Coordinates of C-alpha atoms in Angstrom, one line a residue:
M1 CA 37.1 -44.2 -21.4
S2 CA 35.9 -41.8 -24.1
D3 CA 37.6 -38.5 -24.4
K4 CA 34.5 -37.0 -25.9
K5 CA 33.7 -33.9 -24.0
K6 CA 30.2 -33.5 -22.5
K7 CA 28.1 -31.0 -24.3
P8 CA 27.5 -28.0 -22.0
Q9 CA 24.0 -27.8 -20.8
K10 CA 21.9 -24.8 -21.9
L11 CA 21.1 -22.4 -19.2
K12 CA 17.4 -22.5 -18.2
A13 CA 15.6 -19.2 -18.3
R14 CA 13.5 -18.9 -15.1
L15 CA 12.1 -16.2 -12.8
P16 CA 12.8 -16.3 -9.1
R17 CA 9.7 -17.2 -7.1
G18 CA 7.6 -14.2 -6.0
F19 CA 8.9 -11.9 -8.8
G20 CA 7.4 -11.0 -12.1
D21 CA 8.1 -9.3 -15.4
R22 CA 6.0 -6.4 -16.5
S23 CA 4.5 -5.9 -20.0
A24 CA 4.4 -2.7 -21.9
A25 CA 0.6 -2.5 -21.2
D26 CA 1.2 -2.9 -17.4
I27 CA 4.0 -0.3 -17.4
R28 CA 1.8 2.3 -19.2
A29 CA -1.2 1.6 -17.0
T30 CA 1.0 2.1 -13.9
E31 CA 2.4 5.3 -15.3
E32 CA -1.1 6.6 -16.0
M33 CA -2.3 5.8 -12.5
V34 CA 0.8 7.2 -10.8
A35 CA 0.5 10.5 -12.7
K36 CA -3.1 10.9 -11.4
I37 CA -2.0 10.1 -7.8
K38 CA 0.8 12.6 -8.1
A39 CA -1.5 15.3 -9.2
V40 CA -3.6 14.9 -6.0
Y41 CA -0.5 14.9 -3.8
E42 CA 0.9 18.0 -5.5
N43 CA -2.5 19.7 -5.1
Y44 CA -2.2 19.1 -1.3
G45 CA 1.2 20.8 -1.3
F46 CA 3.4 17.6 -1.2
D47 CA 6.8 17.4 -2.9
P48 CA 8.7 14.3 -4.1
V49 CA 11.8 12.7 -2.6
E50 CA 13.6 9.5 -3.4
T51 CA 15.5 7.1 -1.2
P52 CA 17.7 4.1 -2.3
M53 CA 16.5 0.5 -2.3
F54 CA 19.1 -0.6 0.2
E55 CA 19.3 0.6 3.8
Y56 CA 21.4 -0.5 6.8
T57 CA 19.4 -3.2 8.4
D58 CA 19.3 -1.7 11.8
A59 CA 17.7 1.5 10.3
L60 CA 14.7 -0.4 9.0
G61 CA 12.9 -0.7 12.3
K62 CA 12.5 -2.8 15.4
F63 CA 10.0 -5.1 13.7
L64 CA 12.9 -6.9 12.1
P65 CA 14.3 -9.9 13.9
D66 CA 17.5 -9.7 16.0
S67 CA 19.7 -12.5 14.6
D68 CA 23.1 -13.2 13.2
R69 CA 21.8 -13.0 9.7
P70 CA 18.7 -10.8 9.6
N71 CA 16.9 -12.4 6.7
E72 CA 13.5 -13.2 8.1
G73 CA 11.1 -10.8 6.3
V74 CA 13.9 -8.9 4.4
F75 CA 16.6 -9.7 1.8
S76 CA 19.9 -8.9 3.4
L77 CA 23.6 -8.9 2.6
Q78 CA 26.9 -7.7 4.1
D79 CA 28.9 -4.9 2.5
D80 CA 32.7 -4.8 2.3
D81 CA 33.0 -3.5 5.9
D82 CA 30.8 -6.3 7.3
Q83 CA 27.7 -4.1 7.9
W84 CA 24.4 -5.7 7.2
M85 CA 22.3 -4.0 4.5
S86 CA 18.7 -4.9 3.5
L87 CA 16.4 -4.2 0.6
R88 CA 13.8 -1.8 1.9
Y89 CA 10.7 -3.5 3.4
D90 CA 8.6 -0.4 2.9
L91 CA 9.1 3.3 2.1
T92 CA 8.4 4.6 5.6
A93 CA 11.5 3.5 7.5
P94 CA 13.9 4.9 4.8
L95 CA 12.0 8.2 5.0
A96 CA 12.6 8.3 8.8
R97 CA 16.3 7.8 8.2
H98 CA 16.4 10.4 5.5
V99 CA 14.7 13.0 7.7
A100 CA 17.0 12.3 10.6
E101 CA 20.1 12.5 8.5
N102 CA 19.0 15.8 6.9
F103 CA 17.1 17.2 9.8
N104 CA 18.8 20.6 9.8
D105 CA 18.1 21.2 6.1
I106 CA 14.4 20.1 6.1
Q107 CA 11.6 22.6 6.6
L108 CA 9.1 21.2 9.1
P109 CA 6.4 20.2 8.7
Y110 CA 8.0 18.2 5.9
R111 CA 5.3 17.1 3.3
T112 CA 6.7 14.6 0.9
Y113 CA 5.7 11.7 -1.5
R114 CA 7.6 9.0 -3.2
A115 CA 7.0 5.8 -5.3
G116 CA 9.2 2.8 -5.6
Y117 CA 9.7 -0.9 -5.2
V118 CA 9.8 -2.6 -1.8
F119 CA 10.9 -6.2 -1.1
R120 CA 9.5 -8.9 1.3
N121 CA 11.4 -12.1 2.0
E122 CA 8.2 -14.0 2.6
K123 CA 6.4 -17.0 1.1
P124 CA 5.0 -16.0 -2.3
G125 CA 1.5 -17.0 -3.4
P126 CA -1.3 -16.0 -5.7
G127 CA -1.3 -12.2 -5.9
R128 CA 1.4 -12.1 -3.2
F129 CA 4.8 -11.0 -4.6
R130 CA 8.2 -10.5 -3.0
Q131 CA 8.7 -7.3 -5.1
F132 CA 6.0 -4.7 -5.5
M133 CA 5.5 -1.0 -5.9
Q134 CA 4.2 1.4 -3.2
F135 CA 3.3 5.0 -3.4
D136 CA 3.6 6.9 -0.1
A137 CA 2.7 10.3 1.2
D138 CA 4.0 11.5 4.6
V139 CA 4.0 14.6 6.9
V140 CA 6.9 14.8 9.4
G141 CA 6.8 17.3 12.2
A142 CA 3.1 17.8 12.6
P143 CA 1.9 16.5 16.0
G144 CA -1.9 17.2 15.8
V145 CA -4.4 14.6 14.5
Q146 CA -5.7 17.2 12.1
T147 CA -2.8 16.0 9.9
D148 CA -4.2 12.4 10.1
A149 CA -7.6 13.7 9.2
E150 CA -6.2 15.5 6.1
M151 CA -4.4 12.3 5.1
C152 CA -7.7 10.4 5.2
M153 CA -9.3 13.2 3.0
M154 CA -6.4 13.0 0.6
M155 CA -6.8 9.2 0.3
A156 CA -10.5 9.7 -0.4
D157 CA -9.8 12.3 -3.1
T158 CA -7.2 10.0 -4.6
M159 CA -9.7 7.2 -5.0
E160 CA -12.2 9.5 -6.7
T161 CA -9.5 11.0 -9.0
L162 CA -8.7 7.5 -10.1
G163 CA -12.3 7.0 -11.1
I164 CA -13.5 5.0 -8.1
A165 CA -17.1 6.1 -7.5
R166 CA -18.3 7.2 -4.1
G167 CA -19.8 4.1 -2.5
D168 CA -17.2 1.8 -4.1
Y169 CA -14.6 2.7 -1.5
V170 CA -14.3 3.8 2.1
I171 CA -11.4 5.1 4.2
R172 CA -11.6 3.3 7.6
V173 CA -10.0 5.0 10.6
N174 CA -9.0 3.7 14.0
N175 CA -6.4 4.6 16.7
R176 CA -3.8 2.1 17.7
K177 CA -3.8 3.5 21.2
V178 CA -7.1 1.7 21.8
L179 CA -5.5 -1.7 21.1
D180 CA -2.3 -0.7 22.8
G181 CA -4.3 0.2 25.9
V182 CA -6.2 -3.1 25.8
L183 CA -3.0 -5.1 25.4
E184 CA -1.5 -3.3 28.4
A185 CA -4.6 -4.2 30.4
I186 CA -4.3 -7.9 29.6
G187 CA -0.6 -8.0 30.6
L188 CA 1.2 -7.4 27.2
G189 CA 2.7 -4.0 27.9
G190 CA 6.4 -3.3 28.0
E191 CA 9.3 -3.9 25.7
E192 CA 9.7 -7.5 26.8
N193 CA 6.3 -8.3 25.2
A194 CA 6.9 -6.5 21.9
A195 CA 7.2 -9.6 19.8
Q196 CA 4.0 -11.1 21.2
R197 CA 2.2 -7.8 20.7
L198 CA 3.3 -7.7 17.1
T199 CA 1.9 -11.2 16.5
V200 CA -1.4 -10.1 18.0
L201 CA -1.5 -7.0 15.7
R202 CA -0.7 -9.1 12.6
A203 CA -3.4 -11.6 13.6
I204 CA -6.0 -8.8 13.9
D205 CA -4.9 -7.3 10.7
K206 CA -6.1 -10.4 8.9
L207 CA -9.7 -9.9 10.0
D208 CA -10.9 -9.2 6.4
K209 CA -9.1 -12.3 5.1
F210 CA -10.0 -14.9 7.8
G211 CA -12.9 -13.5 9.7
V212 CA -13.4 -13.3 13.4
E213 CA -13.0 -17.1 13.9
G214 CA -9.8 -17.2 11.9
V215 CA -8.4 -14.3 14.0
K216 CA -9.5 -16.1 17.1
L217 CA -7.3 -19.0 16.1
L218 CA -4.3 -16.8 15.3
L219 CA -4.7 -15.0 18.7
G220 CA -4.5 -18.4 20.4
E221 CA -2.4 -21.5 19.4
G222 CA -2.5 -20.9 15.7
R223 CA -4.3 -21.6 12.4
K224 CA -3.9 -24.3 9.7
D225 CA -4.8 -23.2 6.2
E226 CA -6.4 -25.2 3.4
S227 CA -3.0 -26.5 2.2
G228 CA -2.2 -27.8 5.6
D229 CA 0.4 -25.1 6.4
F230 CA 0.2 -24.1 10.1
T231 CA 0.7 -20.5 11.2
K232 CA 1.7 -20.2 14.9
G233 CA -0.5 -18.0 16.9
A234 CA 0.1 -15.3 19.5
G235 CA -0.5 -17.6 22.4
L236 CA -3.1 -15.6 24.3
D237 CA -5.3 -17.5 26.8
A238 CA -9.1 -17.6 26.6
D239 CA -9.6 -14.6 28.9
Q240 CA -7.2 -12.4 26.9
I241 CA -8.9 -13.4 23.6
S242 CA -12.3 -12.7 25.0
T243 CA -11.1 -9.2 25.9
V244 CA -9.6 -8.4 22.5
L245 CA -12.3 -9.9 20.2
P246 CA -15.2 -7.6 21.0
L247 CA -13.2 -4.7 19.6
L248 CA -13.4 -6.3 16.2
E249 CA -17.1 -6.8 16.1
P250 CA -19.2 -4.2 14.2
M251 CA -20.6 -1.4 16.3
A252 CA -24.4 -1.1 16.6
G253 CA -25.6 2.0 14.8
A254 CA -22.6 2.3 12.6
V255 CA -24.8 2.7 9.6
F256 CA -27.8 5.0 9.5
F257 CA -30.7 5.5 7.1
R258 CA -31.9 8.9 5.9
D259 CA -35.3 8.7 7.6
E260 CA -33.8 8.0 11.0
V261 CA -32.1 11.4 11.2
G262 CA -33.6 14.8 11.9
V263 CA -32.2 18.4 12.3
D264 CA -33.9 21.3 14.1
G265 CA -31.8 24.4 14.2
D266 CA -28.6 23.6 16.1
E267 CA -30.1 20.3 17.4
F268 CA -30.2 16.9 15.9
W269 CA -32.2 13.8 16.8
F270 CA -31.7 10.1 16.2
G271 CA -34.5 7.8 17.4
E272 CA -35.2 8.9 21.0
M273 CA -31.8 10.6 21.3
R274 CA -31.6 14.4 21.1
A275 CA -28.5 16.6 21.5
T276 CA -26.8 19.8 20.4
F277 CA -23.9 20.2 18.1
D278 CA -20.8 21.4 20.0
E279 CA -19.3 22.5 16.6
P280 CA -21.9 22.0 13.9
P281 CA -20.2 20.1 11.1
K282 CA -22.6 21.4 8.4
Q283 CA -26.3 22.0 8.6
Q284 CA -26.9 19.5 5.8
R285 CA -28.7 16.2 6.3
T286 CA -25.7 14.2 4.9
G287 CA -23.3 16.0 7.3
V288 CA -25.5 15.1 10.2
E289 CA -25.7 11.4 9.1
G290 CA -21.9 11.2 8.9
W291 CA -21.4 12.8 12.3
L292 CA -24.0 10.5 13.9
S293 CA -22.5 7.4 12.3
N294 CA -19.0 8.1 13.6
Y295 CA -20.4 9.5 16.9
K296 CA -22.2 6.2 17.6
T297 CA -19.2 4.2 16.7
I298 CA -16.9 6.1 19.0
E299 CA -19.5 5.9 21.8
G300 CA -19.8 2.1 21.2
L301 CA -16.0 1.8 21.4
R302 CA -16.0 3.8 24.6
D303 CA -18.6 1.5 26.1
R304 CA -16.7 -1.6 25.2
C305 CA -13.5 -0.3 26.8
R306 CA -15.3 1.0 29.9
N307 CA -13.8 -1.7 32.2
L308 CA -10.3 -1.3 30.7
R309 CA -10.0 2.4 30.7
N310 CA -6.5 3.8 30.9
E311 CA -4.7 6.9 29.7
K312 CA -4.0 5.4 26.2
I313 CA -7.6 4.5 25.6
D314 CA -8.8 7.9 26.8
Q315 CA -6.3 9.6 24.4
A316 CA -7.4 7.4 21.5
L317 CA -11.1 8.1 21.9
A318 CA -10.4 11.9 22.2
E319 CA -8.3 11.8 19.0
L320 CA -10.9 9.8 17.1
D321 CA -13.6 12.4 18.2
H322 CA -11.3 15.2 17.0
I323 CA -10.7 13.5 13.6
E324 CA -14.4 12.9 13.2
K325 CA -15.3 16.6 13.7
I326 CA -12.7 17.7 11.2
I327 CA -13.6 15.3 8.4
T328 CA -17.3 16.0 8.8
S329 CA -16.8 19.8 8.9
A330 CA -14.9 19.4 5.6
G331 CA -17.9 17.6 4.0
Y332 CA -16.6 14.1 4.1
G333 CA -19.4 11.8 5.4
T334 CA -19.3 8.2 6.3
K335 CA -19.7 7.1 2.7
R336 CA -16.1 8.3 2.3
I337 CA -14.4 8.2 5.7
R338 CA -15.6 6.0 8.6
I339 CA -14.5 5.3 12.2
D340 CA -13.9 1.5 12.4
P341 CA -12.3 -0.2 15.4
S342 CA -11.2 -3.3 13.5
V343 CA -8.5 -1.4 11.6
V344 CA -5.1 -2.0 13.3
R345 CA -2.4 -2.2 10.6
G346 CA 0.2 -4.9 11.1
L347 CA 3.4 -3.0 11.9
E348 CA 4.7 -2.3 15.4
Y349 CA 5.8 1.3 14.7
Y350 CA 2.3 2.8 14.5
T351 CA 1.6 5.0 17.6
G352 CA -1.8 6.7 17.0
P353 CA -4.5 7.0 14.3
V354 CA -4.3 4.3 11.6
Y355 CA -6.3 4.2 8.4
E356 CA -7.0 2.0 5.5
A357 CA -8.5 2.5 2.0
E358 CA -10.8 -0.3 1.2
L359 CA -12.6 -1.0 -2.1
T360 CA -16.1 -2.3 -1.4
F361 CA -17.2 -3.7 -4.8
D362 CA -17.2 -7.4 -5.7
V363 CA -14.7 -9.1 -8.0
T364 CA -14.3 -12.7 -9.1
N365 CA -11.2 -14.4 -7.5
E366 CA -9.1 -17.2 -9.0
K367 CA -11.7 -19.8 -7.7
G368 CA -14.5 -18.1 -9.5
E369 CA -16.0 -16.8 -6.3
K370 CA -17.5 -13.3 -5.8
V371 CA -15.4 -11.5 -3.1
V372 CA -15.1 -7.9 -1.9
F373 CA -11.8 -6.5 -3.4
G374 CA -10.6 -5.1 0.0
S375 CA -7.7 -3.0 1.0
V376 CA -5.5 -1.1 -1.5
G377 CA -3.5 1.0 0.9
G378 CA -3.2 2.3 4.4
G379 CA -1.0 4.0 7.0
G380 CA -1.1 5.9 10.2
R381 CA 0.9 7.9 12.8
Y382 CA 4.4 6.7 13.6
D383 CA 5.8 9.2 16.1
G384 CA 8.7 7.0 17.3
L385 CA 10.3 6.1 14.0
V386 CA 12.3 9.3 13.3
S387 CA 12.9 9.8 17.0
R388 CA 15.0 6.6 17.2
F389 CA 17.7 8.5 15.3
M390 CA 17.2 11.8 17.0
G391 CA 16.9 11.4 20.7
Q392 CA 14.0 13.8 20.6
P393 CA 10.3 13.6 19.7
V394 CA 9.6 13.9 16.0
P395 CA 5.9 13.3 15.1
A396 CA 5.1 11.8 11.7
T397 CA 2.1 10.3 9.9
G398 CA 1.6 9.0 6.4
F399 CA 0.0 6.4 4.2
S400 CA 1.0 3.9 1.4
I401 CA -0.9 2.8 -1.7
G402 CA -0.2 -0.7 -3.0
V403 CA 0.2 0.3 -6.7
S404 CA -0.1 -3.2 -8.2
R405 CA -3.1 -4.1 -6.2
L406 CA -4.8 -0.8 -7.0
M407 CA -4.0 -1.2 -10.6
T408 CA -5.8 -4.6 -10.7
A409 CA -8.8 -3.0 -9.1
L410 CA -8.9 -0.1 -11.6
K411 CA -8.7 -2.7 -14.5
N412 CA -11.6 -4.5 -13.0
L413 CA -13.6 -1.3 -13.1
G414 CA -12.4 -0.5 -16.6
K415 CA -10.8 2.7 -15.3
L416 CA -7.2 1.9 -16.4
G417 CA -5.3 0.9 -19.5
A418 CA -7.9 2.4 -21.8
T419 CA -5.6 5.1 -23.0
E420 CA -5.0 4.4 -26.7
I421 CA -1.5 3.5 -27.7
I422 CA -0.8 3.7 -31.4
E423 CA 1.9 1.4 -32.6
P424 CA 4.6 3.0 -34.8
V425 CA 4.4 3.7 -38.5
L426 CA 6.9 1.3 -40.2
V427 CA 9.3 2.7 -42.8
T428 CA 10.2 -0.4 -44.9
V429 CA 13.6 -1.0 -46.5
M430 CA 14.0 -2.0 -50.1
D431 CA 17.7 -1.4 -50.6
G432 CA 20.5 -2.1 -48.2
D433 CA 23.2 0.3 -49.3
A434 CA 24.3 3.2 -47.0
E435 CA 22.8 5.9 -49.2
A436 CA 19.4 4.2 -49.3
M437 CA 19.4 3.5 -45.6
G438 CA 20.1 7.2 -45.0
R439 CA 17.1 8.1 -47.0
Y440 CA 14.8 5.7 -45.1
Q441 CA 16.2 7.0 -41.8
K442 CA 15.6 10.5 -42.9
M443 CA 11.9 9.7 -43.5
T444 CA 11.7 8.1 -40.1
Q445 CA 13.2 11.1 -38.4
E446 CA 10.8 13.5 -40.2
L447 CA 7.8 11.6 -38.9
R448 CA 9.3 11.6 -35.3
R449 CA 10.0 15.3 -35.4
E450 CA 6.3 15.9 -36.1
G451 CA 5.3 13.8 -33.1
I452 CA 4.4 10.7 -35.1
R453 CA 5.6 7.4 -33.6
A454 CA 7.8 5.7 -36.3
E455 CA 10.5 3.1 -36.7
M456 CA 12.6 2.0 -39.7
Y457 CA 12.7 -1.8 -40.2
Q458 CA 15.9 -3.2 -38.7
G459 CA 15.6 -6.9 -39.5
N460 CA 16.6 -8.8 -42.7
W461 CA 15.4 -6.4 -45.3
K462 CA 15.9 -8.7 -48.3
K463 CA 12.6 -10.6 -47.8
F464 CA 10.1 -7.8 -48.1
G465 CA 7.2 -10.1 -47.1
N466 CA 8.7 -10.5 -43.7
Q467 CA 8.6 -6.8 -43.2
L468 CA 4.9 -6.7 -43.8
K469 CA 4.4 -9.7 -41.5
Y470 CA 6.4 -7.9 -38.8
A471 CA 4.2 -4.8 -39.3
D472 CA 1.1 -7.0 -38.9
R473 CA 2.3 -8.7 -35.8
R474 CA 3.4 -5.4 -34.3
G475 CA 0.1 -3.8 -35.1
C476 CA 1.6 -1.0 -37.1
P477 CA -1.1 1.2 -38.6
I478 CA 0.8 2.3 -41.7
A479 CA 3.8 1.1 -43.8
I480 CA 5.9 3.5 -45.9
I481 CA 7.4 1.9 -49.1
Q482 CA 9.9 3.4 -51.5
G483 CA 11.8 1.3 -54.1
G484 CA 14.0 2.3 -56.9
D485 CA 11.2 3.3 -59.2
E486 CA 9.5 5.5 -56.6
R487 CA 12.7 7.1 -55.7
A488 CA 13.4 8.0 -59.3
E489 CA 10.0 9.7 -59.4
G490 CA 10.4 11.4 -56.0
V491 CA 7.4 9.7 -54.5
V492 CA 6.6 7.2 -51.7
Q493 CA 3.8 4.6 -51.3
I494 CA 1.8 4.9 -48.1
K495 CA -0.1 1.6 -47.1
D496 CA -3.0 1.8 -44.7
L497 CA -2.5 -1.6 -43.0
I498 CA -5.6 -1.3 -40.9
E499 CA -7.9 -0.7 -43.9
G500 CA -5.9 -3.3 -45.9
K501 CA -6.5 -6.0 -43.3
R502 CA -10.2 -5.3 -43.4
L503 CA -10.4 -5.3 -47.2
S504 CA -8.3 -8.4 -47.6
G505 CA -11.2 -10.5 -46.5
E506 CA -13.2 -9.3 -49.5
I507 CA -10.5 -10.3 -52.1
E508 CA -10.3 -13.9 -53.3
D509 CA -7.0 -14.4 -55.1
N510 CA -3.5 -12.9 -55.2
A511 CA -3.9 -11.5 -58.7
E512 CA -6.9 -9.5 -57.6
W513 CA -5.0 -8.4 -54.6
R514 CA -2.0 -7.1 -56.6
E515 CA -4.3 -5.4 -59.1
A516 CA -6.3 -3.7 -56.4
R517 CA -3.3 -2.4 -54.5
V518 CA -5.5 -2.5 -51.4
A519 CA -5.6 0.7 -49.2
Q520 CA -2.4 2.1 -50.8
K521 CA -1.7 5.5 -52.2
T522 CA 1.3 7.2 -53.9
V523 CA 2.3 10.7 -52.8
P524 CA 5.2 13.1 -53.4
E525 CA 8.0 12.7 -50.8
G526 CA 7.3 16.2 -49.5
D527 CA 3.7 15.3 -48.6
L528 CA 4.7 12.2 -46.6
V529 CA 4.1 13.7 -43.1
A530 CA 0.8 15.4 -44.0
E531 CA -0.6 12.2 -45.6
V532 CA 0.5 10.0 -42.8
R533 CA -1.1 12.4 -40.3
A534 CA -4.4 12.4 -42.3
M535 CA -4.4 8.6 -42.6
L536 CA -3.9 8.2 -38.8
A537 CA -6.7 10.7 -38.1
A538 CA -9.0 8.8 -40.4
Q539 CA -8.2 5.5 -38.6
A540 CA -8.8 7.2 -35.2
E541 CA -12.2 8.4 -36.5
D542 CA -13.1 4.8 -37.6
R543 CA -12.2 3.4 -34.2
K544 CA -14.3 6.1 -32.5
R545 CA -17.3 5.3 -34.8
T546 CA -17.1 1.6 -34.3
G547 CA -16.5 1.8 -30.6

C-alpha cells in the first residue's frame, strides 16, 4: 500500500441557493433609491429605527408553524440557553416587539421607518430570493383609518418621487374585514381554522400571478405548475369557492371616462344616476371621477356581500368609504389610489385596510413575453401584532417596499443607476523606496482632500505597462506619472486616458505613439490638483456633448 498522501481537494467556491452577491453598480443604485424614499418618509414626519436580524421565534408571529424545530418559512437556530431564534421574516413583527418592549419610552402615535434584509426559508426560483431588502414605514398607536389613507398617499408620492409617472402605477386598497367576514360566513371563523384561513389568503394573494382559474385550483384541492410541482390547496368545497371567487372579479363601473361624468353645483351625475356630495371632495372634474370610481366599486362590493352581511363586512365597507373620502379630498384620484376588492395580502396578522403598490407598465420576462410588472410593495393594518405582547389594544398600520424588485422596475424605466460614477485618478509608481512611495502617497492625499477620487497603484510597480493596463481595465480617467527626471525638475506628467484611448485608434505604430505622447501634459507639482480638476471637467463636458 502506498504511503503517498492524498492531495487535499481544493474548496469549491459556491453561493447557497436563493442568495446573491451585489455589484458596486447595484449597491449604488440601491443607495440612490433608498435616499429618495427616505426623503419622502422624512417629509411625512417619520423617524428611523433599526431592529436586529434575529428575533426569538415566538415573537415573529402566529403565521409561523408550531413544531419542534420551527424551520418552515424561516431560518432558525437555538442559542446557548436552548431558546429558538429565527432570522426575521419581515420588518413588521420585529417592530411590534420593539414597540412593546419600549412602550413607556415611545411617544404615540409612533411614526417610524426602517430598511434592512429579511430572510425566507422557501424554495428559490427566478427572481425569488431567500434574502432580500425591504423598506418599511409604520404608524403605531393611531386607530383611525385616516392613517391608512395617509399611508396610501405616501406610497403614491414615493412612486412619483422615484420617477414613476402617474398612470404607470396605482395604489390598490381593500379591507381584510370583507374577506374575514366572508370566511366566517362559510364556516372558517375561529382560531381552530386559522391555518386553513391563511392558506385561503395566500391563494387569493396569487391572483395577479395565476389568474382566477389558478386561484380557484388553490382554493380547492391544489395546483400543479409547469414543472410538475404540486401546491396543496385550501380544501374548500365547491359552494365555499363559489362564495369567495366573486369578490375577486372586477367591479362594473370601476373605470370611468371623462364624458360620462357631470357636475352641477353640489350635485354630480353619472349616466342616469344623480346624487349630492355629502362632503364634496373637490369641485373639479377629476376629483368627481375619482370619487365616482371608488364609490361604484364600494357599492358593487356591498351588493356582492348582500347575502353574507355581518358586522365585519359592515365595518369594512364603512372604513373603505371613509378612506375614499379622505384620499379624494386630498386630490388623489383613481389614477393614483383605487379601491380594489382583490387585494388581500398573504399574512394572517392583517386586521383591516390593506393596500398594494402595483406598477402597470409592461416589461419583458425571462421567456421574452410582455407582462405587467406588478406589485412592488404593500401593507395594511395589523392591530393585533403589538397587542400580543401587551395584553391591551395597540393599533398599528404600515407598508413595506420590496427594494430589489422596485430597483429592477426603475432600471427598466431608465430611472435608476444613471448617476455618473467617475473611477479614481491613478497615481502610478515608478520607484519603490520608502521616500518615493511617500511622495506618491502625498500626491494621492492632495487629490482626495480636494474631493477628487484617487488611488495610488498598490500592485507590482516594477512593470509600468501593467499599471496602465490596470488603469484601462478599471476605467480610470487620468494617470499621474513622476519618474526620477520629473522629480528632479519638480514636475509631474498628467495623462488623459480617455482622450488617449480615442486618439490611439488614429496612430499606426509604436514609434509614432511614443513621439506623439498622446493626450499627455507636463505641469509643475504645485499645479497638479488644478490641472486634474480641469481635465476631469473637460472629460465631463465631452460626455455631455456626445450624450
